[in-house]
Amino acid sequence: VSADLVAGLRALVAEEARVSTSPSVLDHHGRDLSYHPPSLPDVVVFPVSTEEVSAVLRFANEHGVPVVPFGAGSSVEGHVIPVRGGISLDLTRMDRILAVYPEDFTAVVQPGVMRNALNRRVNGEGLFFSVDPGADASLGGMAATNASGTTAVRYGVMRDQVLGLEVVLASGEVIRTGGRALKSSAGYGLTHLFVGSEGTLGVITELTVRLRGIPEHTVAARAAFPTVEAACRTAAVLVAAGVSVSRVELLDAATVRAVNRYEETSYADAPTLFLEFGGTRASVDADLAFAQEVAAAEGCPALEHEVEAEARNRLWQARHNVAFAIMATAPGKRLMTTDVCVPLSQMPDAIHRIRVVLDAQRLESSINGHVGDGNYHVAFMVDPGSPEEVAAAVALNELIVEDALARGGTCSGEHGIGLGKIRYLEREHGDALPLMRALKHAADPNGILNPGKILAG
Ligand SMILES: Cc1cc2nc3c(=O)[nH]c(=O)nc-3n(C[C@H](O)[C@H](O)[C@H](O)COP(=O)(O)OP(=O)(O)OC[C@H]3O[C@@H](n4cnc5c(N)ncnc54)[C@H](O)[C@@H]3O)c2cc1C
């Protein structure tokens, strides 16, 4: 590490300890849970204010030092890995909830606020923050990846929740986009541009987000099916019928087996939908009855449902731990997960076709997904030390993406591009790449912000 770099940064932040070169801190900021090889930053900086972020960026921009924003580090495509070294800018100490406006259904937060912390703060007021990617991610990281997860089918994705941002550009300049109003047509949609930009266009230092009212009555349910396709068809019918499902999650039989081992549950060893219904008691009862009928027609023997909060939480904890359950099936291996999203009508056939291909392979895989949105993941556990195994998984990943694109879908429903999907983005949006590059150049002319991510080169 250049002593000048560390000394320069220490001159900008108030406490020396917030500029770290400790090996364990560097290691924590040099990897994620995925198969992407680690690469260490030179230094990790923990700013506590917008002014400090601005000073660090101005310094880095002047000296051509890469800066990789870091939230909870739970992203899965190598997003936070500093492939060109430089500064990992850890925003977790900017973790204040600045304001809650219950009557407006909004909150203003710093980027390091974790979604569970925001929920703990607002649940008592009958409100919740809807986006739930399973992991307890930071609001800044969730915005930067346009995260979604289990509840998007009802409440939408991160882009639908962020009303306004404070962003520090590569130059250190601070700008504000959007505001506290629920809608705005004032000029270009910069808020939506920064959401999903994966730290490549600016560093988010404040967010104004939407909150939602907690439904009066909530029921969670499980439905096991003879085939994955039958489960997907059921999901599609429920969504098309306008049933007020707030979650529709698919676990194939391999995923259910992994969950049973990991969580010590005894769910039926079959493709399963985990569902949640929310609304008034009468509307939820009617929706449940309708869902029972639709599921029965697809061969589901019974919809098992849970009303008590503890039992519901248990079920969703099992769903949220799917990635960890799958990882536990192959100790020493690393996770590669696909993330395609296809039009709803295409999903049963897309999953059927992929299942046939996967069944003919030696590589172990499992399928889970937010099937109410047409978004499904194939999880592979690969040995990063085995080029053959990585190549086999990459080839399957590619086939899944090609299939999704041919159906009018996308290579990434929610995880983002990071390092892992750059070439798929090229295939999906080749004609728009010059404009994306021009936008990147306008916001970050020296290319210091999370270089090597989203766009090649
Ligand atoms: C078990 C598990 C389950 C998951 N399930 C889902 C799921 O269902 N849906 C889903 O969408 N994702 C899922 N994810 C992925 C992950 O949780 C999301 O991508 C999440 O949004 C990442 O947030 P984070 O705070 O961890 O961000 P990080 O991983 O720290 O960063 C993600 C990206 O955002 C950038 N960034 C971070 N903070 C800022 C900031 N303040 N300003 C600018 N850029 C910033 C980083 O540079 C990086 O490019 C899952 C992950 C795990 C481990």
Coordinates of C-alpha atoms and ligand atoms in Angstrom, one line a residue:
V1 CA 0.0 0.0 0.0
S2 CA 1.2 3.4 -0.8
A3 CA 1.9 5.3 2.5
D4 CA 0.8 8.4 0.7
L5 CA -2.6 7.0 0.0
V6 CA -3.2 6.1 3.7
A7 CA -1.7 9.4 5.0
G8 CA -3.8 11.4 2.4
L9 CA -7.0 9.6 3.5
R10 CA -6.2 9.9 7.2
A11 CA -6.0 13.7 6.7
L12 CA -9.6 13.6 5.5
V13 CA -11.4 11.7 8.2
A14 CA -11.5 12.6 11.8
E15 CA -10.3 9.3 13.4
E16 CA -7.3 7.4 12.3
A17 CA -9.0 4.0 13.0
R18 CA -11.6 4.8 10.3
V19 CA -8.9 4.3 7.6
S20 CA -7.9 0.7 7.9
T21 CA -5.3 -1.6 6.4
S22 CA -5.8 -4.4 8.9
P23 CA -5.5 -7.7 7.0
S24 CA -8.9 -9.0 8.4
V25 CA -10.6 -5.8 7.4
L26 CA -9.1 -5.9 3.9
D27 CA -10.1 -9.5 3.6
H28 CA -13.7 -8.8 4.6
H29 CA -13.9 -6.2 1.9
G30 CA -12.2 -8.3 -0.8
R31 CA -14.8 -11.0 -1.3
D32 CA -18.4 -12.0 -1.4
L33 CA -20.3 -15.3 -1.0
S34 CA -20.0 -16.1 -4.7
Y35 CA -17.6 -18.1 -6.8
H36 CA -15.8 -14.8 -8.0
P37 CA -12.2 -14.8 -6.9
P38 CA -11.3 -12.4 -4.0
S39 CA -9.2 -9.3 -4.7
L40 CA -8.2 -7.0 -1.8
P41 CA -8.6 -3.3 -1.6
D42 CA -5.5 -1.3 -0.6
V43 CA -7.4 0.4 2.2
V44 CA -10.9 0.5 3.7
V45 CA -12.4 3.9 4.7
F46 CA -15.4 4.2 7.0
P47 CA -16.9 7.6 6.5
V48 CA -19.5 9.0 8.9
S49 CA -20.8 12.0 6.9
T50 CA -21.6 13.1 3.4
E51 CA -18.7 15.6 3.8
E52 CA -16.3 12.8 4.4
V53 CA -17.5 10.8 1.5
S54 CA -17.2 13.9 -0.7
A55 CA -13.6 14.6 0.6
V56 CA -12.6 11.0 -0.1
L57 CA -14.0 11.0 -3.6
R58 CA -12.4 14.3 -4.4
F59 CA -9.0 13.0 -3.3
A60 CA -9.5 9.7 -5.1
N61 CA -10.5 11.4 -8.3
E62 CA -7.5 13.7 -8.2
H63 CA -5.2 10.7 -7.7
G64 CA -6.9 8.2 -10.0
V65 CA -7.6 5.8 -7.1
P66 CA -10.5 3.3 -7.6
V67 CA -13.4 3.6 -5.0
V68 CA -15.7 0.7 -4.4
P69 CA -18.8 1.5 -2.2
F70 CA -19.5 -1.2 0.3
G71 CA -22.8 -1.8 2.2
A72 CA -23.4 -5.1 3.9
G73 CA -21.4 -7.0 1.2
S74 CA -24.3 -9.4 0.6
S75 CA -24.4 -8.9 -3.2
V76 CA -23.7 -12.1 -5.2
E77 CA -22.1 -11.1 -8.5
G78 CA -18.7 -9.8 -7.3
H79 CA -20.1 -6.3 -7.1
V80 CA -18.0 -5.3 -4.0
I81 CA -14.8 -7.0 -5.0
P82 CA -12.2 -4.3 -5.7
V83 CA -10.8 -5.9 -8.8
R84 CA -8.4 -3.0 -9.3
G85 CA -7.6 -2.4 -5.6
G86 CA -7.9 1.1 -4.2
I87 CA -10.4 2.2 -1.6
S88 CA -13.3 0.1 -0.3
L89 CA -15.7 2.8 1.0
D90 CA -17.7 1.1 3.8
L91 CA -20.9 3.1 4.5
T92 CA -22.1 1.0 7.4
R93 CA -21.3 3.8 9.9
M94 CA -23.7 6.1 8.2
D95 CA -26.6 4.3 9.8
R96 CA -28.9 6.9 11.1
I97 CA -32.6 7.0 10.4
L98 CA -32.9 10.7 9.9
A99 CA -36.7 11.1 9.8
V100 CA -39.9 9.0 9.7
Y101 CA -43.1 10.7 8.3
P102 CA -45.8 8.1 9.2
E103 CA -48.6 10.3 7.7
D104 CA -46.6 10.5 4.4
F105 CA -45.6 6.8 4.4
T106 CA -41.9 7.8 4.0
A107 CA -38.6 7.8 5.8
V108 CA -35.3 9.5 5.2
V109 CA -32.3 7.3 6.0
Q110 CA -28.5 7.2 5.6
P111 CA -27.2 4.4 3.3
G112 CA -25.8 2.2 6.1
V113 CA -29.2 1.7 7.7
M114 CA -30.1 -2.0 7.5
R115 CA -33.5 -3.0 6.3
N116 CA -34.3 -4.9 9.5
A117 CA -33.3 -1.9 11.6
L118 CA -35.7 0.4 9.6
N119 CA -38.4 -2.2 10.1
R120 CA -37.8 -2.4 13.9
R121 CA -38.1 1.4 14.0
V122 CA -41.4 1.7 12.0
N123 CA -43.3 -1.5 12.7
G124 CA -44.6 0.0 16.0
E125 CA -46.3 2.7 13.9
G126 CA -48.1 0.1 11.8
L127 CA -45.7 0.5 8.9
F128 CA -43.0 -1.5 7.2
F129 CA -40.4 -1.2 4.5
S130 CA -41.4 -3.7 1.9
V131 CA -38.3 -4.8 0.0
D132 CA -37.0 -8.1 1.4
P133 CA -34.0 -9.7 -0.3
G134 CA -33.7 -12.2 2.5
A135 CA -30.2 -11.0 3.6
D136 CA -30.2 -8.1 6.1
A137 CA -28.8 -5.7 3.5
S138 CA -28.1 -2.0 3.7
L139 CA -30.6 0.5 2.2
G140 CA -27.7 2.0 0.1
G141 CA -26.6 -1.4 -1.2
M142 CA -30.2 -2.4 -1.9
A143 CA -30.8 0.8 -3.9
A144 CA -27.5 0.4 -5.7
T145 CA -28.5 -3.1 -6.9
N146 CA -32.2 -2.3 -7.4
A147 CA -32.9 -5.3 -5.1
S148 CA -36.2 -7.0 -4.8
G149 CA -36.9 -10.4 -3.4
T150 CA -39.9 -12.0 -1.9
T151 CA -42.4 -9.1 -1.7
A152 CA -41.9 -7.5 -5.1
V153 CA -44.9 -9.3 -6.5
R154 CA -47.1 -7.0 -4.4
Y155 CA -45.1 -3.9 -3.6
G156 CA -42.5 -3.6 -6.4
V157 CA -38.7 -3.4 -6.4
M158 CA -36.3 -1.0 -4.9
R159 CA -36.8 1.4 -7.8
D160 CA -40.5 1.7 -6.8
Q161 CA -39.6 2.6 -3.2
V162 CA -36.9 5.3 -3.6
L163 CA -38.4 8.7 -4.0
G164 CA -35.2 10.8 -3.6
L165 CA -31.5 10.5 -3.1
E166 CA -28.4 12.5 -2.0
V167 CA -25.5 11.3 -4.2
V168 CA -21.8 12.2 -4.2
L169 CA -20.4 12.2 -7.7
A170 CA -16.8 11.1 -8.5
S171 CA -15.7 14.7 -8.4
G172 CA -16.9 15.0 -4.8
E173 CA -19.8 17.2 -5.9
V174 CA -23.0 16.5 -3.9
I175 CA -26.4 16.4 -5.7
R176 CA -30.0 15.7 -4.7
T177 CA -32.5 13.9 -6.9
G178 CA -36.2 13.5 -6.5
G179 CA -37.7 14.5 -3.1
R180 CA -40.4 13.6 -0.6
A181 CA -43.3 13.7 -3.0
L182 CA -44.8 10.3 -4.0
K183 CA -44.3 11.2 -7.7
S184 CA -42.5 13.7 -9.8
S185 CA -42.1 14.5 -13.5
A186 CA -39.4 17.1 -13.0
G187 CA -36.7 16.5 -15.6
Y188 CA -34.7 13.3 -16.3
G189 CA -35.3 10.5 -13.8
L190 CA -31.9 10.6 -12.1
T191 CA -33.2 8.8 -9.0
H192 CA -34.0 5.8 -11.1
L193 CA -30.7 6.0 -12.9
F194 CA -28.7 5.9 -9.6
V195 CA -30.9 3.1 -8.3
G196 CA -29.3 0.0 -9.9
S197 CA -26.0 1.7 -10.8
E198 CA -24.0 -0.6 -8.5
G199 CA -21.8 2.1 -7.2
T200 CA -20.5 3.0 -10.7
L201 CA -22.1 6.4 -11.0
G202 CA -22.0 7.9 -7.6
V203 CA -22.1 7.1 -3.8
I204 CA -25.6 7.3 -2.3
T205 CA -25.4 9.2 1.0
E206 CA -29.1 9.6 1.8
L207 CA -32.3 8.0 0.7
T208 CA -36.0 9.0 1.0
V209 CA -38.0 5.7 0.8
R210 CA -41.6 4.7 0.8
L211 CA -43.1 2.8 3.7
R212 CA -46.3 0.7 3.6
G213 CA -49.1 -0.1 6.0
I214 CA -48.9 -3.5 7.7
P215 CA -52.0 -5.4 6.4
E216 CA -54.7 -6.1 9.1
H217 CA -54.5 -9.9 8.6
T218 CA -51.6 -12.0 7.1
V219 CA -51.5 -15.7 6.4
A220 CA -48.5 -17.7 5.2
A221 CA -49.1 -21.0 3.3
R222 CA -47.2 -23.9 1.8
A223 CA -48.4 -25.9 -1.2
A224 CA -46.5 -29.0 -2.6
F225 CA -47.0 -30.0 -6.2
P226 CA -46.2 -33.0 -8.4
T227 CA -44.0 -30.9 -10.7
V228 CA -42.2 -27.6 -10.8
E229 CA -44.3 -26.6 -13.8
A230 CA -47.6 -27.2 -11.9
A231 CA -46.3 -24.9 -9.1
C232 CA -45.4 -22.2 -11.6
R233 CA -48.7 -22.4 -13.4
T234 CA -50.4 -22.0 -10.0
A235 CA -48.3 -18.9 -9.3
A236 CA -49.1 -17.4 -12.7
V237 CA -52.9 -18.0 -12.3
L238 CA -52.9 -16.4 -8.8
V239 CA -51.1 -13.3 -10.0
A240 CA -53.2 -13.1 -13.2
A241 CA -56.4 -13.3 -11.1
G242 CA -55.3 -10.3 -9.0
V243 CA -55.2 -12.3 -5.8
S244 CA -53.5 -10.1 -3.1
V245 CA -50.5 -12.4 -2.7
S246 CA -47.6 -10.6 -1.1
R247 CA -45.2 -13.5 -1.6
V248 CA -45.1 -16.4 -4.1
E249 CA -41.9 -18.3 -3.8
L250 CA -40.9 -21.5 -5.6
L251 CA -38.6 -24.1 -4.0
D252 CA -37.9 -27.2 -6.2
A253 CA -37.5 -30.6 -4.5
A254 CA -33.7 -30.3 -4.2
T255 CA -34.1 -26.9 -2.5
V256 CA -36.7 -28.3 -0.1
R257 CA -34.4 -31.2 0.8
A258 CA -31.5 -28.7 1.5
V259 CA -33.9 -26.5 3.6
N260 CA -35.1 -29.6 5.6
R261 CA -31.5 -30.5 6.4
Y262 CA -30.4 -27.0 7.3
E263 CA -33.5 -25.9 9.2
E264 CA -34.5 -29.3 10.6
T265 CA -37.9 -28.9 9.1
S266 CA -39.9 -31.8 7.5
Y267 CA -41.5 -30.2 4.5
A268 CA -42.8 -32.6 1.8
D269 CA -40.0 -33.6 -0.5
A270 CA -41.6 -32.0 -3.5
P271 CA -41.7 -28.8 -5.6
T272 CA -43.3 -26.3 -3.2
L273 CA -44.8 -22.8 -3.3
F274 CA -44.4 -20.6 -0.2
L275 CA -47.2 -18.0 -0.3
E276 CA -48.3 -15.1 1.8
F277 CA -51.7 -13.4 1.7
G278 CA -52.3 -10.0 3.3
G279 CA -55.4 -7.8 3.6
T280 CA -58.6 -7.7 5.6
R281 CA -59.6 -11.0 7.2
A282 CA -62.5 -11.5 4.8
S283 CA -60.4 -10.8 1.7
V284 CA -57.6 -13.1 2.9
D285 CA -60.0 -15.9 3.6
A286 CA -61.5 -15.5 0.1
D287 CA -58.1 -15.4 -1.5
L288 CA -57.0 -18.5 0.4
A289 CA -60.1 -20.4 -0.7
F290 CA -59.4 -19.4 -4.3
A291 CA -55.7 -20.4 -4.0
Q292 CA -56.7 -23.8 -2.6
E293 CA -58.9 -24.4 -5.7
V294 CA -56.3 -23.4 -8.2
A295 CA -53.6 -25.4 -6.4
A296 CA -55.8 -28.5 -6.1
A297 CA -56.5 -28.4 -9.9
E298 CA -52.7 -28.6 -10.3
G299 CA -52.4 -31.7 -8.1
C300 CA -51.6 -30.0 -4.7
P301 CA -53.2 -32.2 -2.0
A302 CA -53.6 -29.4 0.5
L303 CA -52.6 -25.9 1.2
E304 CA -51.0 -25.8 4.7
H305 CA -51.4 -22.4 6.2
E306 CA -50.0 -20.5 9.2
V307 CA -51.7 -17.6 10.9
E308 CA -49.6 -17.1 14.1
A309 CA -46.7 -14.6 13.6
E310 CA -44.2 -17.1 15.0
A311 CA -45.1 -19.9 12.7
R312 CA -45.2 -17.5 9.7
N313 CA -41.7 -16.2 10.7
R314 CA -40.4 -19.7 10.9
L315 CA -41.6 -20.4 7.3
W316 CA -40.1 -17.3 5.9
Q317 CA -36.9 -17.8 7.8
A318 CA -36.6 -21.2 6.1
R319 CA -37.2 -19.5 2.7
H320 CA -34.7 -16.7 3.5
N321 CA -32.0 -19.2 4.4
V322 CA -32.3 -21.1 1.1
A323 CA -29.0 -19.8 -0.1
F324 CA -27.2 -20.8 3.1
A325 CA -29.0 -24.2 3.0
I326 CA -27.8 -24.8 -0.5
M327 CA -24.2 -23.7 0.5
A328 CA -24.3 -26.1 3.4
T329 CA -24.9 -29.0 0.9
A330 CA -21.4 -28.5 -0.5
P331 CA -18.9 -27.4 2.1
G332 CA -15.8 -25.8 0.5
K333 CA -17.6 -25.0 -2.7
R334 CA -18.9 -21.5 -3.7
L335 CA -22.2 -20.3 -5.0
M336 CA -23.1 -19.4 -8.6
T337 CA -26.6 -18.4 -9.0
T338 CA -28.5 -17.4 -12.2
D339 CA -31.0 -14.6 -12.0
V340 CA -33.1 -14.5 -15.1
C341 CA -36.6 -13.1 -15.2
V342 CA -39.1 -14.0 -18.0
P343 CA -42.6 -12.9 -18.9
L344 CA -45.0 -14.7 -16.5
S345 CA -46.7 -16.7 -19.3
Q346 CA -43.3 -18.1 -20.4
M347 CA -42.1 -19.2 -16.9
P348 CA -43.6 -22.8 -16.6
D349 CA -42.1 -23.7 -20.0
A350 CA -38.8 -22.0 -19.3
I351 CA -38.3 -23.8 -16.0
H352 CA -39.4 -27.1 -17.6
R353 CA -36.9 -26.8 -20.4
I354 CA -34.1 -25.9 -18.0
R355 CA -35.0 -28.7 -15.6
V356 CA -34.6 -31.2 -18.5
V357 CA -31.2 -29.8 -19.4
L358 CA -30.1 -29.8 -15.8
D359 CA -31.3 -33.3 -15.1
A360 CA -29.0 -34.5 -18.0
Q361 CA -25.9 -32.9 -16.3
R362 CA -23.6 -34.2 -13.6
L363 CA -23.4 -30.8 -11.9
E364 CA -25.7 -30.5 -8.8
S365 CA -28.2 -27.7 -9.1
S366 CA -31.4 -26.5 -7.6
I367 CA -34.1 -24.0 -8.6
N368 CA -35.8 -21.4 -6.5
G369 CA -37.5 -18.2 -7.5
H370 CA -39.8 -15.3 -7.0
V371 CA -42.1 -16.9 -9.5
G372 CA -44.9 -14.4 -9.0
D373 CA -42.6 -12.1 -11.0
G374 CA -41.2 -14.7 -13.4
N375 CA -37.8 -14.4 -11.7
Y376 CA -36.0 -17.7 -10.9
H377 CA -32.6 -18.7 -9.8
V378 CA -30.7 -21.9 -10.6
A379 CA -28.1 -22.4 -7.9
F380 CA -24.9 -24.3 -8.6
M381 CA -22.2 -25.1 -6.0
V382 CA -18.9 -25.0 -7.8
D383 CA -15.3 -25.6 -6.8
P384 CA -13.5 -22.4 -7.8
G385 CA -10.3 -24.5 -8.0
S386 CA -11.8 -26.7 -10.7
P387 CA -11.8 -24.9 -14.1
E388 CA -14.0 -27.8 -15.6
E389 CA -16.6 -27.4 -12.9
V390 CA -16.7 -23.6 -13.2
A391 CA -16.8 -23.9 -17.0
A392 CA -19.7 -26.3 -16.9
A393 CA -21.7 -24.0 -14.6
V394 CA -20.9 -21.0 -16.8
A395 CA -22.1 -22.9 -19.9
L396 CA -25.4 -23.8 -18.2
N397 CA -25.8 -20.2 -16.9
E398 CA -25.3 -19.0 -20.5
L399 CA -27.9 -21.4 -21.8
I400 CA -30.4 -20.2 -19.2
V401 CA -29.7 -16.6 -20.1
E402 CA -30.0 -17.3 -23.9
D403 CA -33.3 -19.0 -23.2
A404 CA -34.6 -16.1 -21.1
L405 CA -33.6 -13.5 -23.7
A406 CA -35.3 -15.5 -26.5
R407 CA -38.5 -15.3 -24.4
G408 CA -38.3 -11.6 -24.0
G409 CA -36.8 -11.8 -20.5
T410 CA -33.7 -10.4 -18.9
C411 CA -30.4 -11.8 -17.6
S412 CA -30.9 -10.2 -14.2
G413 CA -34.2 -9.8 -12.4
E414 CA -32.7 -8.5 -9.2
H415 CA -29.0 -9.3 -8.4
G416 CA -27.5 -6.9 -11.0
I417 CA -24.6 -7.3 -13.4
G418 CA -21.5 -6.9 -11.2
L419 CA -18.6 -8.9 -12.6
G420 CA -20.6 -12.0 -13.5
K421 CA -23.1 -10.8 -16.1
I422 CA -21.1 -8.3 -18.1
R423 CA -21.3 -10.3 -21.3
Y424 CA -25.0 -11.1 -20.8
L425 CA -25.7 -7.4 -20.5
E426 CA -23.9 -6.9 -23.8
R427 CA -26.1 -9.5 -25.4
E428 CA -29.3 -8.1 -23.9
H429 CA -28.7 -4.4 -24.4
G430 CA -25.9 -4.1 -27.0
D431 CA -27.6 -1.2 -28.8
A432 CA -27.9 0.8 -25.5
L433 CA -24.3 0.2 -24.3
P434 CA -22.9 3.4 -26.0
L435 CA -25.4 5.5 -24.1
M436 CA -24.7 3.7 -20.9
R437 CA -21.0 4.3 -21.4
A438 CA -21.7 8.0 -22.2
L439 CA -23.6 8.3 -18.9
K440 CA -20.9 6.6 -17.0
H441 CA -18.3 9.0 -18.5
A442 CA -20.4 12.1 -17.7
A443 CA -20.8 11.1 -14.0
D444 CA -17.3 9.6 -13.6
P445 CA -14.9 10.8 -16.3
N446 CA -11.8 9.3 -14.7
G447 CA -13.5 5.9 -14.2
I448 CA -12.7 5.7 -10.4
L449 CA -16.1 4.4 -9.3
N450 CA -16.3 0.6 -8.9
P451 CA -14.3 0.1 -12.1
G452 CA -14.7 -3.2 -14.0
K453 CA -18.4 -3.6 -13.0
I454 CA -21.5 -3.5 -15.3
L455 CA -19.5 -2.3 -18.3
A456 CA -16.4 -4.0 -19.6
G457 CA -13.1 -2.1 -19.9
Ligands
LIG1 C1 -28.8 -15.2 1.4 C2 -29.0 -14.1 0.4 C3 -30.2 -14.0 -0.3 C4 -30.4 -13.0 -1.2 N1 -31.6 -12.8 -1.8 C5 -31.8 -11.8 -2.6 C6 -33.1 -11.6 -3.2 O1 -34.0 -12.3 -2.9 N2 -33.2 -10.5 -3.9 C7 -32.2 -9.6 -4.2 O2 -32.4 -8.6 -4.9 N3 -31.0 -9.8 -3.7 C8 -30.7 -10.9 -2.9 N4 -29.5 -11.1 -2.4 C9 -28.4 -10.2 -2.8 C10 -28.2 -9.0 -1.9 O3 -28.7 -9.2 -0.6 C11 -28.7 -7.7 -2.6 O4 -28.0 -7.5 -3.8 C12 -28.5 -6.5 -1.7 O5 -29.2 -5.5 -2.3 C13 -27.1 -6.0 -1.5 O6 -27.1 -5.1 -0.4 P1 -25.8 -4.8 0.4 O7 -26.0 -3.8 1.4 O8 -25.2 -6.1 0.9 O9 -24.8 -4.2 -0.7 P2 -23.3 -4.6 -1.1 O10 -23.2 -6.0 -1.4 O11 -22.4 -4.1 0.0 O12 -23.1 -3.7 -2.4 C14 -23.9 -4.0 -3.5 C15 -23.5 -3.0 -4.6 O13 -23.9 -1.7 -4.3 C16 -22.9 -0.8 -4.2 N5 -23.2 0.1 -3.1 C17 -23.3 -0.3 -1.8 N6 -23.6 0.8 -1.0 C18 -23.7 1.8 -1.9 C19 -23.9 3.2 -1.7 N7 -24.2 3.8 -0.5 N8 -23.9 4.0 -2.8 C20 -23.6 3.5 -4.0 N9 -23.3 2.2 -4.2 C21 -23.4 1.4 -3.2 C22 -21.6 -1.6 -4.1 O14 -20.5 -1.0 -4.7 C23 -22.0 -2.9 -4.9 O15 -21.8 -2.6 -6.3 C24 -29.3 -12.1 -1.5 C25 -28.1 -12.3 -0.9 C26 -27.9 -13.3 0.1 C27 -26.6 -13.4 0.7

